[in-house]
Tab-separated table of N, CA and C in Angstrom:
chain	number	residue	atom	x	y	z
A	1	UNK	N	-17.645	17.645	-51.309
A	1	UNK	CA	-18.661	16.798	-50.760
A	1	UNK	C	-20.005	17.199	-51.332
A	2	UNK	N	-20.736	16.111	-51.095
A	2	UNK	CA	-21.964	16.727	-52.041
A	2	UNK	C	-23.183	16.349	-50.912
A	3	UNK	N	-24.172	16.545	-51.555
A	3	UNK	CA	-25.735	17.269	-50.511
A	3	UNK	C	-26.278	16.106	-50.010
A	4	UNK	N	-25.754	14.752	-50.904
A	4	UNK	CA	-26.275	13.468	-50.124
A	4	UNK	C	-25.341	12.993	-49.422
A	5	UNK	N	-24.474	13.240	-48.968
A	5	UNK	CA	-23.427	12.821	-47.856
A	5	UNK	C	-23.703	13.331	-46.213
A	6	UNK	N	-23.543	14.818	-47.068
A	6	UNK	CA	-24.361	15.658	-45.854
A	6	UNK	C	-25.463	15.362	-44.997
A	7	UNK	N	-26.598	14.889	-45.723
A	7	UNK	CA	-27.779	14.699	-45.726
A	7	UNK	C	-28.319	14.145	-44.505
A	8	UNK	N	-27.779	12.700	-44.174
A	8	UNK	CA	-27.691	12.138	-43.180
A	8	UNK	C	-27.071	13.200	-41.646
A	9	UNK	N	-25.984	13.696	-41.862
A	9	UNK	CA	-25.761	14.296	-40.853
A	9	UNK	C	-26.488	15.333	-40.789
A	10	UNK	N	-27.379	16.736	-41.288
A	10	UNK	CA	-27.749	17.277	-41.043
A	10	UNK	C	-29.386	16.844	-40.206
A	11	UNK	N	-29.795	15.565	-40.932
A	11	UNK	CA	-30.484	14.756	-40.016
A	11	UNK	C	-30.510	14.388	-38.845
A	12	UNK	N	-29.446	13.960	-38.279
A	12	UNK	CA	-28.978	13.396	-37.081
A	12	UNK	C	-29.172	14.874	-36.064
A	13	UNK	N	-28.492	16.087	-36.355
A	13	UNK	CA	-28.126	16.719	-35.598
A	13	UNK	C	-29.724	17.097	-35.554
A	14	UNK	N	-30.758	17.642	-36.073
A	14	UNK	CA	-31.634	17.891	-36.105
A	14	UNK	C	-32.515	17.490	-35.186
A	15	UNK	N	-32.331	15.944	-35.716
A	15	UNK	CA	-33.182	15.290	-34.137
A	15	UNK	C	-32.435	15.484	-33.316
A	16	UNK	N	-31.177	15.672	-32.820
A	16	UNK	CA	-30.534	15.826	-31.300
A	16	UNK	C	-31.259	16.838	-30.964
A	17	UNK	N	-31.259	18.051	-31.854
A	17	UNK	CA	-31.652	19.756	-31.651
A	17	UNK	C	-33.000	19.435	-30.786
A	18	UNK	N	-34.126	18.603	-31.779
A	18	UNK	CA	-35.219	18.446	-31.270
A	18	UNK	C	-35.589	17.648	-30.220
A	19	UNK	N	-34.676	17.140	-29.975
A	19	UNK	CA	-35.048	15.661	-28.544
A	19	UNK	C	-34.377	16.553	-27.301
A	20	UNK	N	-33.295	17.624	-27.599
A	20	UNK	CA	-32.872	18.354	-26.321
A	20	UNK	C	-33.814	19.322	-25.769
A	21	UNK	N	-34.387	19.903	-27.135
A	21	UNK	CA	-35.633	20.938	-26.449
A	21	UNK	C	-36.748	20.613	-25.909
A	22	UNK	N	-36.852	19.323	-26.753
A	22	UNK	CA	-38.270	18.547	-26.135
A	22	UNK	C	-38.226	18.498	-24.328
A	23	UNK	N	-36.705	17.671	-23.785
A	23	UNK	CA	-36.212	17.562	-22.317
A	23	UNK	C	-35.849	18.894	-22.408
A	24	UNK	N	-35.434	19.972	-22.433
A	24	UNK	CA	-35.532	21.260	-21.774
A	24	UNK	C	-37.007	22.155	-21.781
A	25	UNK	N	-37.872	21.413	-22.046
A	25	UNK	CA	-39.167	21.854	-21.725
A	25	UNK	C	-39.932	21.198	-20.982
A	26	UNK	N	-39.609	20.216	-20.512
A	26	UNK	CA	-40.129	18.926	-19.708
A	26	UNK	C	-39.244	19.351	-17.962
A	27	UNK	N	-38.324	19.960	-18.371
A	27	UNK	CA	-37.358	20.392	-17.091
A	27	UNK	C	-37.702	21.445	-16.936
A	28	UNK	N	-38.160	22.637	-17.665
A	28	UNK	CA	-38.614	23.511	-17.617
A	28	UNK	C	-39.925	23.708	-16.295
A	29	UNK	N	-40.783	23.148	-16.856
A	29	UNK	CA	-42.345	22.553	-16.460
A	29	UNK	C	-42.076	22.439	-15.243
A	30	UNK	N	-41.231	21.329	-15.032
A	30	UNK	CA	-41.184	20.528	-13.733
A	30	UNK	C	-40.763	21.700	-12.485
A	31	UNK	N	-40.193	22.589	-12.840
A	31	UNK	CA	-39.346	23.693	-12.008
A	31	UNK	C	-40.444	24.649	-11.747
A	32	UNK	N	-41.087	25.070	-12.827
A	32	UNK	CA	-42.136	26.040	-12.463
A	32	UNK	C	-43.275	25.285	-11.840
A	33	UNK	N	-43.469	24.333	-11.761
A	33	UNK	CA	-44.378	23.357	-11.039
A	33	UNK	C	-44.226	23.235	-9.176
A	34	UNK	N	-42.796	23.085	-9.729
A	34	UNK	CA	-42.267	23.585	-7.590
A	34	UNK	C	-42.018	24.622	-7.316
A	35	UNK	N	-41.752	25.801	-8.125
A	35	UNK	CA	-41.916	27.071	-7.749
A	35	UNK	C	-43.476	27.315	-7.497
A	36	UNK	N	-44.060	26.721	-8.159
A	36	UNK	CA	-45.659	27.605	-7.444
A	36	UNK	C	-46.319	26.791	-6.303
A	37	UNK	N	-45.708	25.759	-5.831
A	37	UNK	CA	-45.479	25.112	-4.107
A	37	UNK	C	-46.267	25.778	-3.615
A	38	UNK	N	-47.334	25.584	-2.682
A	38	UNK	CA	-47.705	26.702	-1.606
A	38	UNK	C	-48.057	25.846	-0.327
A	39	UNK	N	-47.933	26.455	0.554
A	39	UNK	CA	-48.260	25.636	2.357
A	39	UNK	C	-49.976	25.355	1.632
A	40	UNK	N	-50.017	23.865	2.689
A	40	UNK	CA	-51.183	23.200	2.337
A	40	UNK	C	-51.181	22.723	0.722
A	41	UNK	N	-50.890	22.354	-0.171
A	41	UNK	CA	-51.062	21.562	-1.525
A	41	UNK	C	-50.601	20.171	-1.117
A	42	UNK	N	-51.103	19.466	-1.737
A	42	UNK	CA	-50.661	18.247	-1.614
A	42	UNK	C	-50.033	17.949	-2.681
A	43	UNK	N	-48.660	16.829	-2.471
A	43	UNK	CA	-47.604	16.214	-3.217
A	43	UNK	C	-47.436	15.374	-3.112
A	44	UNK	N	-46.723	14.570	-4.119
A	44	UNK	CA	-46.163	13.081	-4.308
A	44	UNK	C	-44.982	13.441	-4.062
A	45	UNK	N	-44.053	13.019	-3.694
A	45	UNK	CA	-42.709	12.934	-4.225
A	45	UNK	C	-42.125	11.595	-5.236
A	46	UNK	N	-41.078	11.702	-5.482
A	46	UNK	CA	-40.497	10.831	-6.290
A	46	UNK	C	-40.484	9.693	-5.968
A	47	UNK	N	-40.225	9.727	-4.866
A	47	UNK	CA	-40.128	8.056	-4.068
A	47	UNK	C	-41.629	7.089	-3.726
A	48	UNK	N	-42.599	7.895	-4.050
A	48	UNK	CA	-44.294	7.652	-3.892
A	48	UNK	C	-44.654	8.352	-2.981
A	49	UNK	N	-44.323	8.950	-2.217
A	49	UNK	CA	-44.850	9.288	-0.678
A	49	UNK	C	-45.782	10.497	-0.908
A	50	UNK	N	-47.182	10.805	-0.177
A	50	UNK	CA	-48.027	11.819	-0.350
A	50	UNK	C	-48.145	12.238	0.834
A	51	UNK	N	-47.950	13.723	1.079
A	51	UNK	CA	-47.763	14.238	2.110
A	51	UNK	C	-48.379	16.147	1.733
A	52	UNK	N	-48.644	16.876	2.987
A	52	UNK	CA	-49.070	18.138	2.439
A	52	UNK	C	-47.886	19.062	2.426
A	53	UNK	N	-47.667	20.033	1.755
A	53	UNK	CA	-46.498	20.719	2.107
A	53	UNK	C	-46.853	22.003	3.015
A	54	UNK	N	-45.889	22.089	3.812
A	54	UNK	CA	-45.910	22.947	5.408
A	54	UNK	C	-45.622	24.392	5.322
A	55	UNK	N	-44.514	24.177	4.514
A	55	UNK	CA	-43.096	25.209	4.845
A	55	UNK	C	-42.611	24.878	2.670
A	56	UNK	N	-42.418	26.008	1.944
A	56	UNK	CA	-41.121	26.088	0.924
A	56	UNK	C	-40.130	27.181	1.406
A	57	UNK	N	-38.941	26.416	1.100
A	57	UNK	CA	-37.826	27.440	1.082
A	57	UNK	C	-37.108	27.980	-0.217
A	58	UNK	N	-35.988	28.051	-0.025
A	58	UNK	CA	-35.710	28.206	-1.238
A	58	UNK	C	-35.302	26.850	-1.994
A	59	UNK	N	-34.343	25.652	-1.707
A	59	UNK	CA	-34.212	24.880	-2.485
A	59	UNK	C	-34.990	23.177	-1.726
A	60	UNK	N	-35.407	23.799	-0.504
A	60	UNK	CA	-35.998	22.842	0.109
A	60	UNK	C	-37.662	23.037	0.686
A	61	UNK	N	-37.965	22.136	1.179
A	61	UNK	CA	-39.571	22.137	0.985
A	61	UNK	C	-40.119	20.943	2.717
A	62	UNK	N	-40.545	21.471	3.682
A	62	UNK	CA	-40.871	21.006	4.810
A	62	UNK	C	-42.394	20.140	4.364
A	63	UNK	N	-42.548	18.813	4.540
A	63	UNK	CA	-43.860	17.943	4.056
A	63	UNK	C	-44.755	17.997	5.419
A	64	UNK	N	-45.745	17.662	5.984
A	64	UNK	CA	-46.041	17.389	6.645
A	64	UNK	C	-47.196	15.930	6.269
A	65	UNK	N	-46.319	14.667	6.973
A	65	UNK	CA	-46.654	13.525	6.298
A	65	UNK	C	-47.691	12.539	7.446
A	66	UNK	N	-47.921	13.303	8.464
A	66	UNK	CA	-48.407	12.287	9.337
A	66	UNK	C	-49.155	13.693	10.889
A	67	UNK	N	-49.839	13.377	11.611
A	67	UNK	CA	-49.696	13.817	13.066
A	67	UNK	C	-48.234	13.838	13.240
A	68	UNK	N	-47.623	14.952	13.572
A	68	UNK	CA	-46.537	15.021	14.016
A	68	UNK	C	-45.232	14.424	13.178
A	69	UNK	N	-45.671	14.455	12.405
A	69	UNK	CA	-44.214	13.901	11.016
A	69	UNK	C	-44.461	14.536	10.599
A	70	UNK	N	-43.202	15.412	10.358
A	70	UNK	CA	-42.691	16.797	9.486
A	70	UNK	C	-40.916	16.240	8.868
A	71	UNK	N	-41.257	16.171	7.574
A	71	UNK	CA	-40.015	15.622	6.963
A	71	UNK	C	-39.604	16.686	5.542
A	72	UNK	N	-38.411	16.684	6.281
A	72	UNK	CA	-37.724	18.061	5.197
A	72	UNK	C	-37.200	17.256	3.494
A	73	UNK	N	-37.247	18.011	2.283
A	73	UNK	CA	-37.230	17.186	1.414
A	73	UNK	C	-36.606	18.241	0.611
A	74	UNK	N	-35.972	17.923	-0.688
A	74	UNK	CA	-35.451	18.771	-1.854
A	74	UNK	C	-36.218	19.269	-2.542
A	75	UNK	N	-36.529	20.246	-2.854
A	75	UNK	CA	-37.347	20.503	-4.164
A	75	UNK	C	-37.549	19.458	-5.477
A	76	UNK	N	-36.330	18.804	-5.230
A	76	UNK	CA	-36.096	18.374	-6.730
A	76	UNK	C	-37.168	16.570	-6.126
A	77	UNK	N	-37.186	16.624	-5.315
A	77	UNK	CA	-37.663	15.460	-4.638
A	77	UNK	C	-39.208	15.028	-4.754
A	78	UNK	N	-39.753	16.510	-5.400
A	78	UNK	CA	-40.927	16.939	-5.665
A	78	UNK	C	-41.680	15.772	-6.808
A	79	UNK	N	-42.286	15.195	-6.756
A	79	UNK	CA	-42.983	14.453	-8.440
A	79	UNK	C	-43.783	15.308	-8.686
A	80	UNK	N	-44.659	15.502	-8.380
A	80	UNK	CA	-45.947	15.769	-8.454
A	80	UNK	C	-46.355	16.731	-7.146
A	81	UNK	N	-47.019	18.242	-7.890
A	81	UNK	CA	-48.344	19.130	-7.161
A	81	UNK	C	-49.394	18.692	-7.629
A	82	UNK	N	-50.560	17.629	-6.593
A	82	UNK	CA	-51.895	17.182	-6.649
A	82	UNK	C	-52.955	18.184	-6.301
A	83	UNK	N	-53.638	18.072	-7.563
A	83	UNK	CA	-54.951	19.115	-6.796
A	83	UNK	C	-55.152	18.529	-5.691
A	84	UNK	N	-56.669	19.450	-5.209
A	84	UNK	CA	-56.906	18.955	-3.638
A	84	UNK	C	-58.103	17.606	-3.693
A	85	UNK	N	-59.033	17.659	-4.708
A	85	UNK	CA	-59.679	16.646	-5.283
A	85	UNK	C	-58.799	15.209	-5.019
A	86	UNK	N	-57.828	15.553	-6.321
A	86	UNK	CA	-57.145	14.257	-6.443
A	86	UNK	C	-56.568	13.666	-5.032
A	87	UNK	N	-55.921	14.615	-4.191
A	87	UNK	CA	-54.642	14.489	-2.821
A	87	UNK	C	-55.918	13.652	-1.867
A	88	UNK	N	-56.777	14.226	-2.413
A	88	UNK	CA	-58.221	13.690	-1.052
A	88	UNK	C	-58.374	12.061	-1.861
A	89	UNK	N	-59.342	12.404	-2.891
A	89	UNK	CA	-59.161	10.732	-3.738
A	89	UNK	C	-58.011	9.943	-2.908
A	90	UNK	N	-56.915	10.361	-3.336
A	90	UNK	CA	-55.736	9.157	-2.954
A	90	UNK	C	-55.354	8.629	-1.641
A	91	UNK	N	-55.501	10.270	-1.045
A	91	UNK	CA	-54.889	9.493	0.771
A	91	UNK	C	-55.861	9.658	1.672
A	92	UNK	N	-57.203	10.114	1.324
A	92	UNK	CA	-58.640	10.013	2.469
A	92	UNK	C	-59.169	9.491	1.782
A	93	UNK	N	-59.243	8.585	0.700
A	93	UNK	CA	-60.156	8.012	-0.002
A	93	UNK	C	-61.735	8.477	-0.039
A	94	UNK	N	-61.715	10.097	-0.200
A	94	UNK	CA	-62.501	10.903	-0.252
A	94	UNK	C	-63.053	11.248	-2.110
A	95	UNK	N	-64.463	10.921	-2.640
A	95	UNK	CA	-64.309	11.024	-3.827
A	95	UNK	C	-65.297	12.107	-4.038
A	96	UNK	N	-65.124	12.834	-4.623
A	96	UNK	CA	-65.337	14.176	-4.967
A	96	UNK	C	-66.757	13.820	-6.030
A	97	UNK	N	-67.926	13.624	-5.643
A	97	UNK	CA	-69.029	13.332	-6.967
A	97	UNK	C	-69.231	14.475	-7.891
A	98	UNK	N	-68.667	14.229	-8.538
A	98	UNK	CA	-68.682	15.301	-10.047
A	98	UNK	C	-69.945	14.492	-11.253
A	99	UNK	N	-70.457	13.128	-10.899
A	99	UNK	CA	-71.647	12.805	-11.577
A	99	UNK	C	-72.765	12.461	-10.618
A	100	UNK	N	-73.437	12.583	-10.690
A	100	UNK	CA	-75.160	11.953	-10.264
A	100	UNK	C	-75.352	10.645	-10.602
A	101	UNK	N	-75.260	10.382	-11.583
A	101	UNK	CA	-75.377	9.114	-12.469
A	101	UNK	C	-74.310	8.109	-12.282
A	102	UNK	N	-74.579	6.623	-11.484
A	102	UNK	CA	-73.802	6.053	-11.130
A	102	UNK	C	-74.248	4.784	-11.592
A	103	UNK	N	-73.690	4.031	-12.474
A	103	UNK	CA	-73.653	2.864	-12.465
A	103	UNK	C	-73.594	1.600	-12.287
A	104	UNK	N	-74.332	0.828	-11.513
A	104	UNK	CA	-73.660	-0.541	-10.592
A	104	UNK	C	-72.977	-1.367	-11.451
A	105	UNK	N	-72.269	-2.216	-10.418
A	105	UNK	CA	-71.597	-3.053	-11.229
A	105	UNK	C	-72.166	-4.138	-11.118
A	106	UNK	N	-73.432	-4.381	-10.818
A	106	UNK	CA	-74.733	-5.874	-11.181
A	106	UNK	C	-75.825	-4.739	-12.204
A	107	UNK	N	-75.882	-5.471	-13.112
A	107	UNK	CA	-76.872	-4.680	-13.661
A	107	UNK	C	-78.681	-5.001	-13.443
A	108	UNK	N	-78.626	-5.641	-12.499
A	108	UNK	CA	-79.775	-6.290	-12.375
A	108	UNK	C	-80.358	-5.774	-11.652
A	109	UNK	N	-80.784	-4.297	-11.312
A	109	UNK	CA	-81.520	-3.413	-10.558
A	109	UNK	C	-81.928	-2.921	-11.771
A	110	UNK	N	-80.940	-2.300	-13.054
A	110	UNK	CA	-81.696	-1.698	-14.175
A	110	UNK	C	-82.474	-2.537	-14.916
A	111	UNK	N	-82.349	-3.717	-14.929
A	111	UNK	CA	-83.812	-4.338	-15.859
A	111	UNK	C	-84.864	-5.225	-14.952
A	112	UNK	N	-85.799	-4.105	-15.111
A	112	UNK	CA	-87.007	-4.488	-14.553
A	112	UNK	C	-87.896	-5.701	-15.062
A	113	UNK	N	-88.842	-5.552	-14.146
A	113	UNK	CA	-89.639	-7.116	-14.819
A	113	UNK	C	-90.448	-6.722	-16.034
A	114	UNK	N	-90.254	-7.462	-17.004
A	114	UNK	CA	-90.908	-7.042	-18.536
A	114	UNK	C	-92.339	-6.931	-18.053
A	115	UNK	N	-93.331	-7.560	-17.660
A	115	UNK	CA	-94.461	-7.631	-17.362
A	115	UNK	C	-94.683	-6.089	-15.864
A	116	UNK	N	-95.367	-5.799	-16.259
A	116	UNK	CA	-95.812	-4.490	-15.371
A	116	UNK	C	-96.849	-4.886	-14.402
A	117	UNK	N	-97.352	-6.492	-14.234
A	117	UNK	CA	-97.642	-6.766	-13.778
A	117	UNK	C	-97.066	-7.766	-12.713
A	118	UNK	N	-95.818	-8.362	-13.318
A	118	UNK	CA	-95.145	-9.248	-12.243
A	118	UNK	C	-94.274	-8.327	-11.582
A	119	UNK	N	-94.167	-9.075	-9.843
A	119	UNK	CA	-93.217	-8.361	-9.146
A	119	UNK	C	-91.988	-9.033	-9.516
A	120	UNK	N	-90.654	-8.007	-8.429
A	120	UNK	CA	-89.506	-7.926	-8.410
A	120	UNK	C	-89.182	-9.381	-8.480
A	121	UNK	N	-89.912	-10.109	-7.275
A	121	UNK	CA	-89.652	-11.720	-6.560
A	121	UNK	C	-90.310	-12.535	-7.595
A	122	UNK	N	-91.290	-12.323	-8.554
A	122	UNK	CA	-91.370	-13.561	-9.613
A	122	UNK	C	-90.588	-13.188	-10.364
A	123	UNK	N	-90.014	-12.255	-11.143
A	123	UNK	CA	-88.932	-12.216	-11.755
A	123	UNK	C	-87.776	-13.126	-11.586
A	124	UNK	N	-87.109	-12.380	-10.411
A	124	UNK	CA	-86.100	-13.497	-9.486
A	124	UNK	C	-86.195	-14.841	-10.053
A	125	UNK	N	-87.841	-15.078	-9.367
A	125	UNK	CA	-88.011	-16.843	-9.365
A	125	UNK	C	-87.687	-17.525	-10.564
A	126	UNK	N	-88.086	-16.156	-11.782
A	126	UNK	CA	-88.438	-16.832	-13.504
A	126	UNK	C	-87.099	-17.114	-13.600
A	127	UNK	N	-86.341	-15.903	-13.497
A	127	UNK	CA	-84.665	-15.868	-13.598
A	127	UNK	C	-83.928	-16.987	-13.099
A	128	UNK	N	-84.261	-17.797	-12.207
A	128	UNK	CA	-83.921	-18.901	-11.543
A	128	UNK	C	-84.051	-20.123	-11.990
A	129	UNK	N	-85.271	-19.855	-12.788
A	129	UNK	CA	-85.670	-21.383	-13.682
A	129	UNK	C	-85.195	-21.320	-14.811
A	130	UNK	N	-84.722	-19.907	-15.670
A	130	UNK	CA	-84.394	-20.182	-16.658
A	130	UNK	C	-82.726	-20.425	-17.030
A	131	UNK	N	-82.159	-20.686	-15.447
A	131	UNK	CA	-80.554	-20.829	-15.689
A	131	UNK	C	-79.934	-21.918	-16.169
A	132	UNK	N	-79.425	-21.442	-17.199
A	132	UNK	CA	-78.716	-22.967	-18.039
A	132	UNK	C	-76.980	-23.258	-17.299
A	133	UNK	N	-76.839	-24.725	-17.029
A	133	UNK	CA	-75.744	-25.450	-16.380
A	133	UNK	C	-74.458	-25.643	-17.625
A	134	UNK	N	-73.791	-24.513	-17.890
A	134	UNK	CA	-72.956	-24.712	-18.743
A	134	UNK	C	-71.529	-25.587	-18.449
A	135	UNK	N	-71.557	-26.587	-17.443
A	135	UNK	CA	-70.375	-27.007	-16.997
A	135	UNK	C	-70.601	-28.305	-17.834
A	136	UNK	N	-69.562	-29.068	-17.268
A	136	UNK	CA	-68.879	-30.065	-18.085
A	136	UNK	C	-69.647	-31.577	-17.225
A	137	UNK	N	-70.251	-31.978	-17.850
A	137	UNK	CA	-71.227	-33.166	-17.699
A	137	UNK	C	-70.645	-33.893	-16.792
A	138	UNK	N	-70.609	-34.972	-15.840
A	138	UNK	CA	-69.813	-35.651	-15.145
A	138	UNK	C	-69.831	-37.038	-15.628
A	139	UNK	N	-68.829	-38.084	-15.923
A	139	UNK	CA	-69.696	-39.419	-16.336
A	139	UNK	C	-69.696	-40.445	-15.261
A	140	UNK	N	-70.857	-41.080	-16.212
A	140	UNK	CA	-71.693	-42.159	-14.797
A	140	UNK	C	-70.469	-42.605	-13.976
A	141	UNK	N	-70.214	-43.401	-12.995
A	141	UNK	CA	-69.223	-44.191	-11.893
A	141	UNK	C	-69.156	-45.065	-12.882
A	142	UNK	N	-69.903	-45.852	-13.072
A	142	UNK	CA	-69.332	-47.040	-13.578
A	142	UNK	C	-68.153	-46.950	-15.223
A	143	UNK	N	-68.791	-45.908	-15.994
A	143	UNK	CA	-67.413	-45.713	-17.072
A	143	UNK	C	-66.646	-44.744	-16.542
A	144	UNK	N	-66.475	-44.013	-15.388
A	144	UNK	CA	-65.423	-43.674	-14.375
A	144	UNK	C	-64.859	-44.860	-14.126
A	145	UNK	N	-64.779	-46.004	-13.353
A	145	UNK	CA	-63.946	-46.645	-12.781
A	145	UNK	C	-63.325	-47.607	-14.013
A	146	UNK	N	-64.294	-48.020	-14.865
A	146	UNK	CA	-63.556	-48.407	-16.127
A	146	UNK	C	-62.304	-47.703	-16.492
A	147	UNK	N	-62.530	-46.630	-17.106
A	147	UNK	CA	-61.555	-45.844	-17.135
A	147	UNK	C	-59.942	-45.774	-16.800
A	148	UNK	N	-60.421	-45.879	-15.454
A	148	UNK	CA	-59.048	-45.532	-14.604
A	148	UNK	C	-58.703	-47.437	-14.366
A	149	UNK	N	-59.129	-48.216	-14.359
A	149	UNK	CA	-58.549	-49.341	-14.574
A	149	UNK	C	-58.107	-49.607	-15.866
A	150	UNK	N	-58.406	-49.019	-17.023
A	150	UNK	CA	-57.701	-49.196	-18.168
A	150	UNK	C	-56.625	-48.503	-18.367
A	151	UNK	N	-56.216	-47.143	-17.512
A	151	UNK	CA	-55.326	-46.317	-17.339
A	151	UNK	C	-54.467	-47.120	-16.536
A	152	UNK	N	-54.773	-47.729	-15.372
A	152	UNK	CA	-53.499	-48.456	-14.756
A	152	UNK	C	-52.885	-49.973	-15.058
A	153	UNK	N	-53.740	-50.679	-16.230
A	153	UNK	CA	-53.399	-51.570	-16.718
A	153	UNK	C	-52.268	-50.883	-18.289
A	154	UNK	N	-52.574	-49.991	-18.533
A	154	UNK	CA	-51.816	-49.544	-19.637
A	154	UNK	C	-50.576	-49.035	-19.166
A	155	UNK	N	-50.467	-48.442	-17.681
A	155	UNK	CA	-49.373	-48.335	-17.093
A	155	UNK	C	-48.593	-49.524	-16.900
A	156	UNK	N	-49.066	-50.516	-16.289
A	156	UNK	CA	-48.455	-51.975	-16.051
A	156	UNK	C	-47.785	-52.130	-16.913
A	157	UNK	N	-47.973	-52.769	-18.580
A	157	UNK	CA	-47.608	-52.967	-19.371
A	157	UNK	C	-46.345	-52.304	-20.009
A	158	UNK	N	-46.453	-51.022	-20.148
A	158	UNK	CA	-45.498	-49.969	-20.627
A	158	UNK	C	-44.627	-50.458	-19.828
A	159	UNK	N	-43.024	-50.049	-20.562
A	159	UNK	CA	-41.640	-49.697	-19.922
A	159	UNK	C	-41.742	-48.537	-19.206
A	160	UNK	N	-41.580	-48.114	-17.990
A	160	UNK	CA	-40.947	-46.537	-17.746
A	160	UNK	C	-40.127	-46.153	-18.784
A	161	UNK	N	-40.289	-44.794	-18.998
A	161	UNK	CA	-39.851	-44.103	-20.288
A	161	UNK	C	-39.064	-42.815	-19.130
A	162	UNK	N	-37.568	-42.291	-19.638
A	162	UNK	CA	-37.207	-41.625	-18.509
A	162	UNK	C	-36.464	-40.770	-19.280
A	163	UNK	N	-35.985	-39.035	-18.945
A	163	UNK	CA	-35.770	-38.153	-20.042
A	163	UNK	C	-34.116	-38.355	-20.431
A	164	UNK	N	-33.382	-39.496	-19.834
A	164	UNK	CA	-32.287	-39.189	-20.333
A	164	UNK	C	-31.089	-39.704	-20.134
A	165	UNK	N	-31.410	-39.775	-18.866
A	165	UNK	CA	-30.442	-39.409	-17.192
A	165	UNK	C	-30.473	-41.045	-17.100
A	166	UNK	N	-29.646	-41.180	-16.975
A	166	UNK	CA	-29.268	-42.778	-16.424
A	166	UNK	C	-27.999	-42.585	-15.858
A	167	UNK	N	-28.058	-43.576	-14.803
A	167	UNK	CA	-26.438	-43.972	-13.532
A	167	UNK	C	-25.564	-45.068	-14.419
A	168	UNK	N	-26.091	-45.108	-15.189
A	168	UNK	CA	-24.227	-46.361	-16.204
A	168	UNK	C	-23.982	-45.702	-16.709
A	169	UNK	N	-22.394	-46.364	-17.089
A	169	UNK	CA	-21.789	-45.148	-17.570
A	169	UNK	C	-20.701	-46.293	-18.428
């Protein structure tokens, strides 16, 4: 046999080699991720649910998901250890300001009136006069009703046209 026959198969196995270690390091991760579990962290589990953890055991893990809901779970049941930032973000909708600088979503507090002499309210007013009506013109009534009488006289005339389906046979 010769080196280009081979070739292909030493390929193949190669990527298997590399796609198994890739998932035995991804399984890896995930294990040392629930081994370092501690009472109070907050978690996802697999199924979505965010809850704090109470109690780890050895292959199981006590949540505490509510006042008085305490629900026992697998380790393996584990998705996700959430910082405490994030666990707050998600289930107290508590956001942690890590900037000063906040952006609105109208930008019309950041541009002031060009003139340093006009106020906030003639601005407004100018802003008001200078709004252009980009919609679609309406036409007069009278070539409206034209219209639609030439539409139902063109109906009159026509055959019904039908996709197919007819009862004779």
């Amino acid at each position: 046999m010769s080196l280009v026959t081979l070739l292909p198969f030493i390929v193949l196995i190669g990527a298997m080699f590399l796609m198994t270690r890739s998932a035995k390091k991804k399984q890896q991760q995930a294990a040392s991720m629930r081994n370092d579990m501690q009472p109070g962290s907050g978690v996802r589990t697999i199924g979505g649910m965010y809850a704090t953890v109470k109690e780890v055991n050895e292959d199981t893990v006590l949540l505490d998901a509510g006042p008085g809901v305490d629900l026992l779970f697998a380790k393996n049941a584990i998705g996700a250890v959430l910082t405490d930032d994030e666990y707050n973000r998600i289930v107290h909708g508590i956001e942690h300001d890590l900037k000063t600088d906040v952006v609105p979503d109208d930008a019309s507090p950041l541009a002031g009136p060009t003139d340093p002499d006009e106020s906030d309210d003639e601005a407004a007013a100018a802003s008001d006069e200078k709004s252009v009506d980009l919609g679609k013109k309406d036409e007069p009534a009278d070539e409206a009703v034209k219209a639609d009488e030439a539409a139902e006289a063109k109906t009159d005339d026509e055959p019904k046209k039908t996709d197919g389906d007819s009862d004779a046979k």
